[in-house]
Structure formats: structure tokens, C-alpha cells
Tab-separated table of C-alpha atoms in Angstrom:
chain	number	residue	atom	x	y	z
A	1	UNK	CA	46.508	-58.577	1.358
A	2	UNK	CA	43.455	-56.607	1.807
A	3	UNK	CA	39.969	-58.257	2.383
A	4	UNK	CA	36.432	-56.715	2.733
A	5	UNK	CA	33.493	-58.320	3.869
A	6	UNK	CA	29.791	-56.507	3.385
A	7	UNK	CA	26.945	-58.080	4.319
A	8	UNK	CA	24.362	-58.753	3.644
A	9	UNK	CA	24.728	-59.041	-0.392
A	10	UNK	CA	21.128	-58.216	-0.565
A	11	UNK	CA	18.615	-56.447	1.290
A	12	UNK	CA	14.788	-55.752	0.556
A	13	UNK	CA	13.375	-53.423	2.936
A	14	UNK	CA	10.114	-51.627	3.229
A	15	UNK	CA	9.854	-47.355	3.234
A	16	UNK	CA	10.202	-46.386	6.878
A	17	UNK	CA	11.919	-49.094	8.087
A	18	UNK	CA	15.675	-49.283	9.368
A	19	UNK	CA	19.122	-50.368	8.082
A	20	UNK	CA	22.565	-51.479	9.323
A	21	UNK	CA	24.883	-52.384	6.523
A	22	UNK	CA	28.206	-53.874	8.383
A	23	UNK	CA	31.619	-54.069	6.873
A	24	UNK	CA	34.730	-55.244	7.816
A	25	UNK	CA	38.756	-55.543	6.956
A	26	UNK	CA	40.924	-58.536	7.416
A	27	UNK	CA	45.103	-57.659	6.606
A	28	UNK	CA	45.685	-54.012	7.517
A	29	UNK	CA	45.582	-51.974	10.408
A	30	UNK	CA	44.276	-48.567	11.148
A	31	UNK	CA	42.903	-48.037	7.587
A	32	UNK	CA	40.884	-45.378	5.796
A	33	UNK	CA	37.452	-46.614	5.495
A	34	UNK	CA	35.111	-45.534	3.141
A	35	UNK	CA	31.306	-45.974	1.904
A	36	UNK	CA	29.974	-44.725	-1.701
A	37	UNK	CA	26.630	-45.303	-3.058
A	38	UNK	CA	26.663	-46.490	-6.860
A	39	UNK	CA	23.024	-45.770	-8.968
A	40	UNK	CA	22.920	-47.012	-12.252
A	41	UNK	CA	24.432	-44.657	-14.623
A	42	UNK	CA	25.453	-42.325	-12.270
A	43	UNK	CA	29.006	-44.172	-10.991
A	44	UNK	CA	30.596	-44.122	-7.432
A	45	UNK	CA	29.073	-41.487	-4.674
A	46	UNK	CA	31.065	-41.096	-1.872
A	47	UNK	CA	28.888	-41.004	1.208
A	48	UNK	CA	31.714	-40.993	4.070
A	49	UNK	CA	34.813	-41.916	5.014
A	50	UNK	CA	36.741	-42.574	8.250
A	51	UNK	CA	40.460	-42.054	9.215
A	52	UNK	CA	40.034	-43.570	12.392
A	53	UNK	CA	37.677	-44.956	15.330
A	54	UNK	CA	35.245	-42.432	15.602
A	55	UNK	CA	36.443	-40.420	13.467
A	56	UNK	CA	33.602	-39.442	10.345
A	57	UNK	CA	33.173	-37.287	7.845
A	58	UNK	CA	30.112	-37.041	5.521
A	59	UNK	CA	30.544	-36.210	2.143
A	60	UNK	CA	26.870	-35.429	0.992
A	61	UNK	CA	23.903	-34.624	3.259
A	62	UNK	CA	21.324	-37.344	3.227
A	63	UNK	CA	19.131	-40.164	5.411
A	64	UNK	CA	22.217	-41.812	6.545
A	65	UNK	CA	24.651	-42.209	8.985
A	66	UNK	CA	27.849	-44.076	9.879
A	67	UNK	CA	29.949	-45.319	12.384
A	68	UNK	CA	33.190	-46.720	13.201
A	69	UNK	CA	33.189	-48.491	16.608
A	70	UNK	CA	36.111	-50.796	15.964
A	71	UNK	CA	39.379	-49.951	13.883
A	72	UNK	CA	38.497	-52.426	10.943
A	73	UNK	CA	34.427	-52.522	11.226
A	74	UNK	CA	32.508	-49.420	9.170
A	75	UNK	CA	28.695	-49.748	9.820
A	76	UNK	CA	26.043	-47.404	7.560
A	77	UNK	CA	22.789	-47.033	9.212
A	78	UNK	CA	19.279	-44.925	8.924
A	79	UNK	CA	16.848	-45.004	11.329
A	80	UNK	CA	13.997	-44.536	8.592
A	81	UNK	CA	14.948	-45.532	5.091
A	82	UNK	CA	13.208	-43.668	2.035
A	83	UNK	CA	12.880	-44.795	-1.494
A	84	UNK	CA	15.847	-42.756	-3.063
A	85	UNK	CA	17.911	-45.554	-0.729
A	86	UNK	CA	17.860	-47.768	-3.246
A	87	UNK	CA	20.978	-48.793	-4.688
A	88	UNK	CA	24.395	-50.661	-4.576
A	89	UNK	CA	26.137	-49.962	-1.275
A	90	UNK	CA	30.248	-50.235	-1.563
A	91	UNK	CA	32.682	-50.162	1.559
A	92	UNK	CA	36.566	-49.871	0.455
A	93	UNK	CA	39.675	-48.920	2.164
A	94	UNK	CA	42.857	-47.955	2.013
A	95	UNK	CA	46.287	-48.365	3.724
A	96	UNK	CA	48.992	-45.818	3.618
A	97	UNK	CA	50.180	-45.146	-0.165
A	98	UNK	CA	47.424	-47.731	-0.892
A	99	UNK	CA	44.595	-47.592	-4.044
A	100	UNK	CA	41.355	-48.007	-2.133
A	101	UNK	CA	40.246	-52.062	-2.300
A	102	UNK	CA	36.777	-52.757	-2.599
A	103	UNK	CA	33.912	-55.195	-0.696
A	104	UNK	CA	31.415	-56.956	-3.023
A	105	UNK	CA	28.389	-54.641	-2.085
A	106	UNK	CA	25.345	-54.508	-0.530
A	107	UNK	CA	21.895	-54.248	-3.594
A	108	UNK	CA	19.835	-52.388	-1.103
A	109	UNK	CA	15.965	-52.594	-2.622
A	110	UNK	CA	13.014	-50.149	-0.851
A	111	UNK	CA	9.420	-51.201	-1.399
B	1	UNK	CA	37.531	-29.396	-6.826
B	2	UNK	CA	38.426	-32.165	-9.557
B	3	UNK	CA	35.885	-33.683	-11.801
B	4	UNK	CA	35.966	-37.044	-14.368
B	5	UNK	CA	34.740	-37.042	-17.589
B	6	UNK	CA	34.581	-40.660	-19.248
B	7	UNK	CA	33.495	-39.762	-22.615
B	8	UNK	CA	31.556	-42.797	-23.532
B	9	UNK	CA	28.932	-44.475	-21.595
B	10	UNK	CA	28.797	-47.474	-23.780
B	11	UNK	CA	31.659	-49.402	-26.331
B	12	UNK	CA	30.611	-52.297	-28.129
B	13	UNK	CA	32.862	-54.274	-30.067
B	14	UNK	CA	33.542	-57.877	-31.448
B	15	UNK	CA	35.678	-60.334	-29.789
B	16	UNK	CA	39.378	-59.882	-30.310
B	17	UNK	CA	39.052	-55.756	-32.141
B	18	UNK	CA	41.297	-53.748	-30.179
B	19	UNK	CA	39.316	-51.166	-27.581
B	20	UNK	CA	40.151	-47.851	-26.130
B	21	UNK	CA	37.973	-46.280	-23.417
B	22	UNK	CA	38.615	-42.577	-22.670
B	23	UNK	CA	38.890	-40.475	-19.810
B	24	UNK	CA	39.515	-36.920	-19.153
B	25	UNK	CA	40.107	-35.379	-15.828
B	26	UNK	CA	39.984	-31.703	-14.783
B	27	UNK	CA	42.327	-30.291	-11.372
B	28	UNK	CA	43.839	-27.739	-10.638
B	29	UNK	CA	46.441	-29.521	-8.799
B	30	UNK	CA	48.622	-33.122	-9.745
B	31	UNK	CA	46.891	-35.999	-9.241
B	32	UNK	CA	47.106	-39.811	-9.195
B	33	UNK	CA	45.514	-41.487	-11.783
B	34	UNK	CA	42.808	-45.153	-11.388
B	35	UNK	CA	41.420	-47.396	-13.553
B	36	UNK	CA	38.917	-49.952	-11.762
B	37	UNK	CA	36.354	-52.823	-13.174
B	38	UNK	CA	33.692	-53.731	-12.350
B	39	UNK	CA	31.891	-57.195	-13.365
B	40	UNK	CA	28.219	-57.566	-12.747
B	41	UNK	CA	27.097	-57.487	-8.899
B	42	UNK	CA	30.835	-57.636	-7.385
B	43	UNK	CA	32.937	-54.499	-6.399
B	44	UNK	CA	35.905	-52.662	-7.857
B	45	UNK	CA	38.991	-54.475	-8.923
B	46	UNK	CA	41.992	-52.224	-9.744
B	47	UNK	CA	43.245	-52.305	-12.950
B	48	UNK	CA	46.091	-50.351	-12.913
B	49	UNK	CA	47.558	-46.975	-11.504
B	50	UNK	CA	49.140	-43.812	-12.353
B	51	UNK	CA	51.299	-41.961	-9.608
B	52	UNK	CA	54.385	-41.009	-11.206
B	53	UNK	CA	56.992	-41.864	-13.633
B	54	UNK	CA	56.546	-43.789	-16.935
B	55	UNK	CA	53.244	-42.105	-18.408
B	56	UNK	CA	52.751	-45.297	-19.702
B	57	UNK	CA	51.177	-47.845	-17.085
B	58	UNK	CA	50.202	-51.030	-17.959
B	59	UNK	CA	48.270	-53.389	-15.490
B	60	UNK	CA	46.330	-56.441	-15.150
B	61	UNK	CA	44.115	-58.557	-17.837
B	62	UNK	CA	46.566	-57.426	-20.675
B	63	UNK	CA	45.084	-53.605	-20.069
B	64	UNK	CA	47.188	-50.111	-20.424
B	65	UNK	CA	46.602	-46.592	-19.983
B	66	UNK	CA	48.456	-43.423	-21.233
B	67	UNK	CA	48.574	-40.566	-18.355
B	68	UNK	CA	49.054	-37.282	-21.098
B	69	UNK	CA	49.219	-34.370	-18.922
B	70	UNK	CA	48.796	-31.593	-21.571
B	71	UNK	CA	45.542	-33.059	-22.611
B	72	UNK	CA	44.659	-34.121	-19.144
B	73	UNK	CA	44.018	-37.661	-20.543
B	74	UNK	CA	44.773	-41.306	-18.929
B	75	UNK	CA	43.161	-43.322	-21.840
B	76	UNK	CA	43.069	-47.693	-21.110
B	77	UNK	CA	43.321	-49.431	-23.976
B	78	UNK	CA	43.430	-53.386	-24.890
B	79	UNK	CA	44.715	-54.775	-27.994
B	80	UNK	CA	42.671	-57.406	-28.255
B	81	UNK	CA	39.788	-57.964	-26.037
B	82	UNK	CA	37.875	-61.204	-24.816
B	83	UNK	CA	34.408	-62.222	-23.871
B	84	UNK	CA	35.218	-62.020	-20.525
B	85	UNK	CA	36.491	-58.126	-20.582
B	86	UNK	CA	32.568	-57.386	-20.716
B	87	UNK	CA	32.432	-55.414	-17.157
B	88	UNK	CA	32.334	-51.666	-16.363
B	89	UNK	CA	35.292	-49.609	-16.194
B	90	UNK	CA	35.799	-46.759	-14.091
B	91	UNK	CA	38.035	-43.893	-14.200
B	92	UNK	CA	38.857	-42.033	-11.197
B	93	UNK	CA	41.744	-39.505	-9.795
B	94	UNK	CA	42.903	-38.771	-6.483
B	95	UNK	CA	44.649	-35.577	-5.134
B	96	UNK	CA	47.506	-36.514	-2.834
B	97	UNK	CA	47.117	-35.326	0.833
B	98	UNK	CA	43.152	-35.729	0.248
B	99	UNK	CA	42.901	-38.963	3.176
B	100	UNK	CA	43.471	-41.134	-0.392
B	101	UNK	CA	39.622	-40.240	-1.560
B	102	UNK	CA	38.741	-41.158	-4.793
B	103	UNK	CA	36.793	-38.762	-7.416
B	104	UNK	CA	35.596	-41.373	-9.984
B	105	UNK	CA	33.778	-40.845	-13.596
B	106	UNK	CA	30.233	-42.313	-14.403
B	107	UNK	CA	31.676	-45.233	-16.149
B	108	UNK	CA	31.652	-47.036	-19.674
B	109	UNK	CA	30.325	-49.716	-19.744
B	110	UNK	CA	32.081	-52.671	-22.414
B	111	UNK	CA	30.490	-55.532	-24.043
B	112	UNK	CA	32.230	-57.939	-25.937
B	113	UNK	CA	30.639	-59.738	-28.748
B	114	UNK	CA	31.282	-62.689	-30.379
């Protein structure tokens, strides 16, 4: 089966500053990858998603960025983060025929 | 485009009341139908899953969820609920041959009293 790690499960960083979120998937190969953003109230954002190394599309435009250097490794970055950041950070994927699985998040504070 | 409408943002109710959370989708093609929840600082966990067949899907924690096409309704629904069904459920669709992205509602959010 399916397993997602995120790390780290917290993060408190300052206006301005920058971020790397990491994830990665144990137990499939050449998955869809995806990030979402969740604000309270407001459910699941979807922020990007991979098919492939490389391969990225962005779903909203924003202060972020991601990557996919390795087939099972998503990374979400910004080179300057801003306060609307804030939030809870979920990677998920999916297989072929597959409901998207979910990590456990990243809480992503801005002072 | 395809939008998610879950109705109510909050449902109390006491400890072993029967509970119905609804959701109402809008597409202009078929979709595949999602329940997740989602327990206080973890992710998603799937509950269960319309894609075809039986309109009647039942999946895990003793949950169930009527897909009604004419109304455009998957409805979950619990019998009897526990404590430990407090969480946030989610409601989301998919349209197949969309790279298996999900469009999800804002969520209701259950608690469980005693």
C-alpha cells in the first residue's frame, strides 16, 4: 500500500524568508503527485500536480513553486514567503484507477 | 468546470443519533464520487467511493453514501455514530480522464457529544 511522508509537521517561519516542504511515496511507482493548500473553512486548494518527473502544472497563480526531481519525491518551495502562506500544506497521490492517498501535512505558520 | 456544495458546515449531535451529512455536486459530465475524513492535524483518509454500479456504497467506520444522479446527490450517512466519528468530512468528485484530480467541497465538520 500507499505511504506519504511530509515533513516537517510544523514550520514557523518569518515574512520574507524561504520554504522547502519535501514529500515522498513509498509502494507505487510513477504516480500522480499532488499538493493542495487547506485554510480553515475554506477546504482542499489544489496548488499543483505532477504526472511525472518534471512534469508540473499549477493550478492557481501564487508565491509558490514545485518540483519533481525524483519519480516519488514532490518538493513545494518559495523563495520569499508572505503572510497569506499560512496554512495546512497536503501532498497526496494517486496510482492508476487509484483515489488520491494523503500525507499527514505540513501547519505552515508566517510571523 | 464542476463545483461541491456540502450544505452544512457544522452537525452536532449526541452519541449514538443517527447522522447524515449532505453533498451536492454540479458537472456537466459523469463523475466519480469521494468521501474523505479528516481527524484533527492528520490528512485525508478515504471513506468510501463511488465509480459505478450499486448507487449505494458503503465503506469504512460503519459509514454509507447514496450516489442519486437526478438530484446530483452522494449523501454519507451513519446509523449510529460514536465519540470518535468527531473529524471533518469532505466531499469531493472527480471527472475521469482529468490526471485523477480531485474537486472537493468546504467540508462539515461533525462533533459527537456525549
Amino acid at each position: 500500500s500507499q505511504t506519504i511522508h511530509q515533513w516537517p509537521a510544523t514550520l514557523v517561519q518569518p515574512v520574507g524568508s524561504p520554504l522547502s516542504l519535501e514529500c515522498t511515496v513509498e509502494g507505487t511507482s510513477n504516480p500522480n503527485l499532488y499538493w493542495y493548500r487547506q485554510a480553515a473553512g475554506r477546504g482542499l486548494q489544489l496548488l499543483f500536480y505532477s504526472v511525472g518527473i518534471g512534469q508540473i502544472s499549477s493550478e492557481v497563480p501564487q508565491n509558490l513553486s514545485a518540483s519533481r526531481p525524483q519519480d516519488r519525491q514532490f518538493i513545494l518551495s518559495s523563495k520569499k514567503l508572505l503572510l497569506s502562506d499560512s496554512g495546512f500544506y497536503l501532498c497526496a497521490c494517486s496510482g492508476v484507477d487509484q483515489p488520491q492517498h494523503f500525507g499527514d501535512g505540513t501547519r505552515l505558520s508566517i510571523l | 468546470a464542476q463545483s461541491v456544495t456540502q450544505l452544512d458546515s457544522q452537525v452536532p449531535v449526541f452519541e449514538e443519533a443517527p447522522v447524515e451529512l449532505r453533498c451536492n455536486y454540479s458537472s456537466s459530465v459523469s463523475v466519480y464520487l469521494f468521501w474523505y475524513v479528516q481527524y484533527p492535524n492528520q490528512g485525508l483518509q478515504l471513506l468510501l467511493k463511488y465509480l459505478s454500479g450499486s448507487t449505494l456504497v458503503k465503506g469504512i467506520n460503519g459509514f454509507e453514501a447514496e450516489f442519486n444522479k437526478s438530484q446530483t446527490s452522494f449523501h454519507l450517512r451513519k446509523p449510529s455514530v460514536h465519540i470518535s466519528d468527531t473529524a471533518e468530512y469532505f466531499c469531493a468528485v472527480r471527472v475521469p480522464g482529468s490526471n485523477y484530480k480531485l474537486t472537493f467541497g468546504k467540508g462539515t465538520l461533525l462533533t459527537v457529544n456525549p
